[in-house]
Amino acid sequence: MINLLTFSFAAGITGLIFAGYLIYSVLRREPGTKEMLSISHAIQEGATAYMNRQYRTVGVLSVIIAAVLWFALGSTTAITFILGALLSAIAGYIGMMISVRANVRTANAARNGLAEAFEVAFHGGAVTGFAVVSLGLLGVAALTYYFGDPTALIGFGFGASLISLFARVGGGIYTKGADVGADLVGKLEAGIPEDDPRNPAVIADNVGDNVGDCAGMAADLFESYTVTIIAAMLLGITLSSIDGVLYPLVLGAIAILASIIGSLFVKTNDKNRIWTALNRGILISAALTLLGFYAMTAYFFPAHMNLFYAATVGIVLTVIISYVTEYYTSHSREPTRSIAESAKTGPATVIINGIARGMESTLVPVLAISAGILVAYYFGGVYGIAIAAVAMLSMTGIIVSVDSFGPITDNAGGIAEMSKMPPSVRQVTDPLDAVGNTTKAVTKGFAIGSAALAALSLFAAYRDATGLQAINIYEPAVVVGLFIGGMLPFIFSSLTMRAVGKAAFLIVEEVRRQFREIKGLMSGKARADYAKCVDISTKAAMRELILPGIIAVSAPLLVGFLLGPEALGGLLAGSIVTGLLLAITMTTSGAAWDNAKKYIETGKLGGKGSDAHKAAVVGDTVGDPFKDTSGPALNPLIKVLNTVALLSAAIIVAYHAAL
């Protein structure tokens, strides 16, 4: 046991050392001119202020929840809950703080060509990726060593889940409220370019890229990564062997080392091969991970070689979902180009086509996940499904690295525009930004697919915790639970979409006011009040994130205590199915709308300022909360539901036994 745990610790520490090297690699670069630094510092200040305020708000809630857990479930659950929340927050904070420094260095490096700018952006994103997996593995391994019992780790998973939910919801409301507001007034009403310094909302928009797509995604996948490992360890107890408990940790350790090697192959100097370079890193990491899985399984777990085949399922699913998401969202592919073509006839057809493509995009991922579940079950039973989920999420380091590349390149383009850098710089940052949209979409697809498998593992752990052998769907209470669970993702999405709408309304009113009242702003002789829009977005996000969090925590408790553990099982099943489908639809539609707009901006179909472009901008503004707020937030929602159910399972069973 000690040897395997030592290996896990060593891999986690190696990942942190590599992240430290990447930080040095980014910060040693020249940040550029005073004007570039001024804009970058404004983004840094806004992002830091938001994150500090979010963590203060969530910190108060976490202390209250920890006190309840201490009273209801004991000190171990409360302490591990706080540790899970703390490490999740740290992972997101580290990533965000480097992203807001890598953006200006990427813009400055773009003066020297694509290869250098690409390297800076990827290294900046990889800091987030390796911080997430390294801190996650170290946290789980340390608690396993200290307690020696996987059931003590459930609180850790709940803490990570709660932070993920708030980071996704709050960050998503912030970033898309600012983005939609900036686009509606700046592009459609004033007719000025994206990231124009005259637009008061541009700094808030750039801040949002970091707190939503970087810190939010980091918290989301930290939670998925750790919760999935914990669920697999809980199911591993049924193997009556310490091997089943430690095997998930070993898989995570191998993948960190493989992803470090894979990341070293991510290089390019060709703007048409940016995605190819990033995908090369994913594929090499996947191949090395599989080799490591085979070697370690054969050496340490020779009696369980079938588990290697179950793990292979998870890696294959990662590759399939990445390719499908890229196909539906890249502006070099037919689905996104067809949405751009539909812009010729106005925004209505753009929206219709985008939603249709999002719905269509559920086909292959759902069939692949379904096939993966059957194959993994064949090789390893329910534990095999959990191992497939662990293997899939073991790729988190390289996947998040590719994801965080997106907000850095987006910010770099904004800084280049606002600081009036020469057109040659935008010729470098624009293709990086366009691919960045695809990478963010691919990561969201990965997060959604892995969330489905992770939730299924948690669902199985809930079944073991309650002693339920089966859930009878003919029972009226179970049917009610299914309907409530199926409804929750829709209510949750409604709340987050409306929250973005409210925030965007306030931003629109403020931008209009500044255009109207600040003399010389539109002529470029006066400076916009960026801080006001940052403050509006921050307050809106803090105000609107509480209710979705309350629903996620309270719904399983209410159903469990009122209708029983079997009905709660129905709720979990219903939320997994509808949450998966709705999340895929929303994130794919949103990314496709965004890249359809960028396709037109390359000069196709009339280019910027054309009627087709204006129609595509409307589609993009609808898609913003789809892909960056509501869709991604469904991942932590279904895992919070499952984690709360798992934590409260024993109490709910005892309560109904006493009735």
mmCIF file of C-alpha atoms in Angstrom, residues 250-491:
data_model
loop_
_atom_site.group_PDB
_atom_site.id
_atom_site.type_symbol
_atom_site.label_atom_id
_atom_site.label_comp_id
_atom_site.label_asym_id
_atom_site.label_seq_id
_atom_site.Cartn_x
_atom_site.Cartn_y
_atom_site.Cartn_z
ATOM 1 C CA VAL A 250 -2.276 4.543 -9.762
ATOM 2 C CA LEU A 251 -4.146 5.377 -12.989
ATOM 3 C CA GLY A 252 -4.206 9.060 -12.067
ATOM 4 C CA ALA A 253 -0.486 9.047 -11.299
ATOM 5 C CA ILE A 254 0.450 7.405 -14.600
ATOM 6 C CA ALA A 255 -1.636 9.858 -16.618
ATOM 7 C CA ILE A 256 0.026 12.895 -15.000
ATOM 8 C CA LEU A 257 3.464 11.648 -16.051
ATOM 9 C CA ALA A 258 2.222 10.735 -19.540
ATOM 10 C CA SER A 259 0.558 14.133 -19.978
ATOM 11 C CA ILE A 260 3.762 15.952 -19.034
ATOM 12 C CA ILE A 261 5.551 14.116 -21.840
ATOM 13 C CA GLY A 262 2.656 14.680 -24.259
ATOM 14 C CA SER A 263 2.637 18.418 -23.575
ATOM 15 C CA LEU A 264 6.257 18.683 -24.719
ATOM 16 C CA PHE A 265 5.140 17.805 -28.270
ATOM 17 C CA VAL A 266 2.680 20.720 -28.527
ATOM 18 C CA LYS A 267 4.415 23.097 -30.951
ATOM 19 C CA THR A 268 3.577 24.729 -34.305
ATOM 20 C CA ASN A 269 4.439 27.676 -36.543
ATOM 21 C CA ASP A 270 1.555 27.155 -38.985
ATOM 22 C CA LYS A 271 -1.736 28.987 -38.346
ATOM 23 C CA ASN A 272 -3.607 26.239 -40.193
ATOM 24 C CA ARG A 273 -2.246 23.547 -37.893
ATOM 25 C CA ILE A 274 -2.891 25.057 -34.461
ATOM 26 C CA TRP A 275 -5.581 22.523 -33.545
ATOM 27 C CA THR A 276 -3.421 19.738 -35.008
ATOM 28 C CA ALA A 277 -0.584 20.700 -32.639
ATOM 29 C CA LEU A 278 -2.875 20.758 -29.609
ATOM 30 C CA ASN A 279 -4.530 17.503 -30.631
ATOM 31 C CA ARG A 280 -1.093 15.923 -31.051
ATOM 32 C CA GLY A 281 -0.452 16.551 -27.372
ATOM 33 C CA ILE A 282 -3.763 14.892 -26.448
ATOM 34 C CA LEU A 283 -3.146 11.833 -28.645
ATOM 35 C CA ILE A 284 0.448 11.301 -27.477
ATOM 36 C CA SER A 285 -0.653 11.667 -23.861
ATOM 37 C CA ALA A 286 -3.459 9.153 -24.464
ATOM 38 C CA ALA A 287 -1.112 6.621 -26.088
ATOM 39 C CA LEU A 288 1.491 6.902 -23.324
ATOM 40 C CA THR A 289 -1.227 6.707 -20.684
ATOM 41 C CA LEU A 290 -2.522 3.453 -22.138
ATOM 42 C CA LEU A 291 0.984 1.981 -22.222
ATOM 43 C CA GLY A 292 1.466 2.960 -18.593
ATOM 44 C CA PHE A 293 -1.916 1.519 -17.623
ATOM 45 C CA TYR A 294 -1.000 -1.799 -19.205
ATOM 46 C CA ALA A 295 2.450 -1.985 -17.587
ATOM 47 C CA MET A 296 1.221 -1.053 -14.102
ATOM 48 C CA THR A 297 -1.827 -3.327 -14.263
ATOM 49 C CA ALA A 298 0.268 -6.287 -15.419
ATOM 50 C CA TYR A 299 2.870 -5.688 -12.685
ATOM 51 C CA PHE A 300 0.806 -4.717 -9.636
ATOM 52 C CA PHE A 301 -2.636 -6.162 -10.457
ATOM 53 C CA PRO A 302 -2.065 -9.247 -12.665
ATOM 54 C CA ALA A 303 -5.227 -10.884 -11.326
ATOM 55 C CA HIS A 304 -7.309 -7.947 -12.613
ATOM 56 C CA MET A 305 -6.076 -7.475 -16.211
ATOM 57 C CA ASN A 306 -9.688 -7.060 -17.337
ATOM 58 C CA LEU A 307 -9.592 -3.696 -15.599
ATOM 59 C CA PHE A 308 -7.018 -2.519 -18.129
ATOM 60 C CA TYR A 309 -9.579 -3.097 -20.882
ATOM 61 C CA ALA A 310 -12.165 -1.152 -18.885
ATOM 62 C CA ALA A 311 -9.652 1.683 -18.507
ATOM 63 C CA THR A 312 -9.007 1.619 -22.260
ATOM 64 C CA VAL A 313 -12.709 2.377 -22.763
ATOM 65 C CA GLY A 314 -12.294 5.684 -20.923
ATOM 66 C CA ILE A 315 -9.332 6.770 -23.060
ATOM 67 C CA VAL A 316 -11.148 5.844 -26.277
ATOM 68 C CA LEU A 317 -14.205 7.827 -25.157
ATOM 69 C CA THR A 318 -11.995 10.871 -24.556
ATOM 70 C CA VAL A 319 -10.692 10.740 -28.127
ATOM 71 C CA ILE A 320 -14.158 10.131 -29.651
ATOM 72 C CA ILE A 321 -15.828 12.985 -27.759
ATOM 73 C CA SER A 322 -12.946 15.344 -28.598
ATOM 74 C CA TYR A 323 -13.272 14.611 -32.314
ATOM 75 C CA VAL A 324 -17.068 14.874 -32.352
ATOM 76 C CA THR A 325 -17.031 18.196 -30.498
ATOM 77 C CA GLU A 326 -14.337 19.558 -32.807
ATOM 78 C CA TYR A 327 -16.393 18.468 -35.841
ATOM 79 C CA TYR A 328 -19.505 20.304 -34.678
ATOM 80 C CA THR A 329 -17.794 23.490 -33.470
ATOM 81 C CA SER A 330 -14.773 24.191 -35.693
ATOM 82 C CA HIS A 331 -15.329 26.847 -38.358
ATOM 83 C CA SER A 332 -13.456 24.648 -40.822
ATOM 84 C CA ARG A 333 -16.196 21.988 -40.565
ATOM 85 C CA GLU A 334 -19.582 21.729 -42.279
ATOM 86 C CA PRO A 335 -21.935 22.167 -39.273
ATOM 87 C CA THR A 336 -20.522 25.551 -38.251
ATOM 88 C CA ARG A 337 -20.191 26.729 -41.855
ATOM 89 C CA SER A 338 -23.834 25.810 -42.479
ATOM 90 C CA ILE A 339 -24.800 28.033 -39.526
ATOM 91 C CA ALA A 340 -22.725 30.839 -41.053
ATOM 92 C CA GLU A 341 -24.474 30.322 -44.401
ATOM 93 C CA SER A 342 -27.860 30.565 -42.676
ATOM 94 C CA ALA A 343 -26.866 34.055 -41.482
ATOM 95 C CA LYS A 344 -27.592 35.315 -45.016
ATOM 96 C CA THR A 345 -31.297 35.159 -44.189
ATOM 97 C CA GLY A 346 -31.110 36.734 -40.739
ATOM 98 C CA PRO A 347 -30.714 35.897 -37.043
ATOM 99 C CA ALA A 348 -33.795 33.650 -36.831
ATOM 100 C CA THR A 349 -32.337 31.037 -39.182
ATOM 101 C CA VAL A 350 -28.975 31.277 -37.408
ATOM 102 C CA ILE A 351 -30.632 30.429 -34.103
ATOM 103 C CA ILE A 352 -32.813 27.660 -35.574
ATOM 104 C CA ASN A 353 -29.859 26.001 -37.307
ATOM 105 C CA GLY A 354 -27.625 26.360 -34.235
ATOM 106 C CA ILE A 355 -30.109 24.702 -31.884
ATOM 107 C CA ALA A 356 -30.723 21.937 -34.428
ATOM 108 C CA ARG A 357 -27.002 21.242 -34.717
ATOM 109 C CA GLY A 358 -26.670 21.180 -30.937
ATOM 110 C CA MET A 359 -29.437 18.618 -30.652
ATOM 111 C CA GLU A 360 -27.901 16.550 -33.456
ATOM 112 C CA SER A 361 -24.525 16.590 -31.704
ATOM 113 C CA THR A 362 -25.896 14.432 -28.864
ATOM 114 C CA LEU A 363 -26.098 11.362 -31.123
ATOM 115 C CA VAL A 364 -22.509 10.108 -31.317
ATOM 116 C CA PRO A 365 -21.430 11.030 -27.740
ATOM 117 C CA VAL A 366 -24.472 9.334 -26.190
ATOM 118 C CA LEU A 367 -24.054 6.209 -28.325
ATOM 119 C CA ALA A 368 -20.316 6.145 -27.532
ATOM 120 C CA ILE A 369 -20.917 6.587 -23.798
ATOM 121 C CA SER A 370 -23.626 3.902 -23.896
ATOM 122 C CA ALA A 371 -21.336 1.478 -25.698
ATOM 123 C CA GLY A 372 -18.523 2.362 -23.294
ATOM 124 C CA ILE A 373 -20.723 1.593 -20.284
ATOM 125 C CA LEU A 374 -21.635 -1.831 -21.694
ATOM 126 C CA VAL A 375 -18.058 -2.745 -22.590
ATOM 127 C CA ALA A 376 -16.643 -1.521 -19.261
ATOM 128 C CA TYR A 377 -19.344 -3.421 -17.387
ATOM 129 C CA TYR A 378 -18.529 -6.568 -19.344
ATOM 130 C CA PHE A 379 -14.889 -6.409 -18.275
ATOM 131 C CA GLY A 380 -15.245 -5.180 -14.714
ATOM 132 C CA GLY A 381 -18.858 -4.890 -13.634
ATOM 133 C CA VAL A 382 -19.927 -1.650 -11.987
ATOM 134 C CA TYR A 383 -16.354 -1.166 -10.792
ATOM 135 C CA GLY A 384 -15.236 -1.428 -14.425
ATOM 136 C CA ILE A 385 -17.516 1.502 -15.332
ATOM 137 C CA ALA A 386 -15.945 3.519 -12.524
ATOM 138 C CA ILE A 387 -12.461 2.638 -13.807
ATOM 139 C CA ALA A 388 -13.454 3.777 -17.322
ATOM 140 C CA ALA A 389 -14.521 7.098 -15.793
ATOM 141 C CA VAL A 390 -11.233 7.389 -13.866
ATOM 142 C CA ALA A 391 -9.239 6.628 -17.020
ATOM 143 C CA MET A 392 -11.178 9.260 -18.945
ATOM 144 C CA LEU A 393 -10.640 11.878 -16.267
ATOM 145 C CA SER A 394 -6.997 10.901 -15.856
ATOM 146 C CA MET A 395 -6.510 12.925 -19.067
ATOM 147 C CA THR A 396 -7.640 16.078 -17.264
ATOM 148 C CA GLY A 397 -4.122 17.565 -17.110
ATOM 149 C CA ILE A 398 -3.623 17.820 -20.871
ATOM 150 C CA ILE A 399 -7.315 18.535 -21.581
ATOM 151 C CA VAL A 400 -7.464 21.516 -19.200
ATOM 152 C CA SER A 401 -4.145 22.745 -20.608
ATOM 153 C CA VAL A 402 -5.749 22.872 -24.035
ATOM 154 C CA ASP A 403 -8.884 24.508 -22.604
ATOM 155 C CA SER A 404 -7.109 27.300 -20.727
ATOM 156 C CA PHE A 405 -5.217 28.103 -23.924
ATOM 157 C CA GLY A 406 -8.562 29.578 -25.088
ATOM 158 C CA PRO A 407 -9.121 32.460 -22.639
ATOM 159 C CA ILE A 408 -5.429 33.415 -22.864
ATOM 160 C CA THR A 409 -5.535 33.778 -26.651
ATOM 161 C CA ASP A 410 -8.903 35.549 -26.444
ATOM 162 C CA ASN A 411 -7.450 38.074 -23.998
ATOM 163 C CA ALA A 412 -4.307 38.433 -26.121
ATOM 164 C CA GLY A 413 -6.402 39.497 -29.101
ATOM 165 C CA GLY A 414 -8.283 41.985 -26.935
ATOM 166 C CA ILE A 415 -5.082 43.490 -25.570
ATOM 167 C CA ALA A 416 -3.685 43.787 -29.102
ATOM 168 C CA GLU A 417 -6.849 45.596 -30.225
ATOM 169 C CA MET A 418 -7.100 47.917 -27.234
ATOM 170 C CA SER A 419 -3.414 48.880 -27.266
ATOM 171 C CA LYS A 420 -3.539 49.530 -31.031
ATOM 172 C CA MET A 421 -0.820 47.039 -31.921
ATOM 173 C CA PRO A 422 -0.074 46.646 -35.653
ATOM 174 C CA PRO A 423 -2.414 44.487 -37.809
ATOM 175 C CA SER A 424 0.308 41.834 -38.088
ATOM 176 C CA VAL A 425 -0.231 41.008 -34.400
ATOM 177 C CA ARG A 426 -3.957 40.413 -34.890
ATOM 178 C CA GLN A 427 -3.092 38.191 -37.843
ATOM 179 C CA VAL A 428 -1.356 35.970 -35.277
ATOM 180 C CA THR A 429 -3.796 36.269 -32.349
ATOM 181 C CA ASP A 430 -7.013 35.901 -34.403
ATOM 182 C CA PRO A 431 -6.339 32.314 -35.612
ATOM 183 C CA LEU A 432 -5.162 31.420 -32.097
ATOM 184 C CA ASP A 433 -8.410 32.825 -30.698
ATOM 185 C CA ALA A 434 -10.539 30.981 -33.264
ATOM 186 C CA VAL A 435 -8.927 27.658 -32.328
ATOM 187 C CA GLY A 436 -9.247 28.646 -28.670
ATOM 188 C CA ASN A 437 -13.028 28.651 -29.090
ATOM 189 C CA THR A 438 -12.831 25.091 -30.370
ATOM 190 C CA THR A 439 -10.536 23.972 -27.541
ATOM 191 C CA LYS A 440 -12.949 25.389 -24.979
ATOM 192 C CA ALA A 441 -15.803 23.549 -26.660
ATOM 193 C CA VAL A 442 -13.835 20.286 -26.768
ATOM 194 C CA THR A 443 -13.057 20.564 -23.057
ATOM 195 C CA LYS A 444 -16.701 21.207 -22.253
ATOM 196 C CA GLY A 445 -17.617 18.110 -24.273
ATOM 197 C CA PHE A 446 -15.011 16.138 -22.347
ATOM 198 C CA ALA A 447 -16.292 17.523 -19.040
ATOM 199 C CA ILE A 448 -19.883 16.606 -19.905
ATOM 200 C CA GLY A 449 -19.062 13.089 -21.061
ATOM 201 C CA SER A 450 -16.879 12.411 -18.058
ATOM 202 C CA ALA A 451 -19.564 13.866 -15.772
ATOM 203 C CA ALA A 452 -22.020 11.257 -17.028
ATOM 204 C CA LEU A 453 -19.648 8.393 -16.195
ATOM 205 C CA ALA A 454 -18.626 10.008 -12.905
ATOM 206 C CA ALA A 455 -22.255 10.469 -11.878
ATOM 207 C CA LEU A 456 -22.979 6.857 -12.782
ATOM 208 C CA SER A 457 -20.118 5.773 -10.510
ATOM 209 C CA LEU A 458 -21.491 7.924 -7.692
ATOM 210 C CA PHE A 459 -24.949 6.494 -8.368
ATOM 211 C CA ALA A 460 -23.559 2.975 -7.939
ATOM 212 C CA ALA A 461 -21.835 4.035 -4.717
ATOM 213 C CA TYR A 462 -25.172 5.469 -3.511
ATOM 214 C CA ARG A 463 -26.838 2.116 -4.243
ATOM 215 C CA ASP A 464 -24.217 0.324 -2.137
ATOM 216 C CA ALA A 465 -24.554 2.880 0.672
ATOM 217 C CA THR A 466 -28.347 2.456 0.852
ATOM 218 C CA GLY A 467 -28.343 -1.289 0.321
ATOM 219 C CA LEU A 468 -30.749 -1.008 -2.622
ATOM 220 C CA GLN A 469 -30.425 -3.967 -4.968
ATOM 221 C CA ALA A 470 -32.630 -2.377 -7.616
ATOM 222 C CA ILE A 471 -34.843 0.647 -8.146
ATOM 223 C CA ASN A 472 -38.392 -0.300 -9.168
ATOM 224 C CA ILE A 473 -39.604 2.203 -11.768
ATOM 225 C CA TYR A 474 -43.169 0.923 -11.301
ATOM 226 C CA GLU A 475 -43.203 2.468 -7.826
ATOM 227 C CA PRO A 476 -45.042 5.831 -7.942
ATOM 228 C CA ALA A 477 -42.471 7.488 -5.656
ATOM 229 C CA VAL A 478 -39.641 6.424 -7.968
ATOM 230 C CA VAL A 479 -41.475 7.820 -11.005
ATOM 231 C CA VAL A 480 -41.950 11.088 -9.143
ATOM 232 C CA GLY A 481 -38.234 11.093 -8.337
ATOM 233 C CA LEU A 482 -37.393 10.488 -12.014
ATOM 234 C CA PHE A 483 -39.549 13.415 -13.108
ATOM 235 C CA ILE A 484 -38.118 15.752 -10.480
ATOM 236 C CA GLY A 485 -34.582 14.716 -11.359
ATOM 237 C CA GLY A 486 -35.274 15.187 -15.069
ATOM 238 C CA MET A 487 -36.728 18.627 -14.381
ATOM 239 C CA LEU A 488 -33.858 19.956 -12.257
ATOM 240 C CA PRO A 489 -31.364 20.600 -15.114
ATOM 241 C CA PHE A 490 -34.032 22.638 -16.924
ATOM 242 C CA ILE A 491 -34.932 24.738 -13.867
#
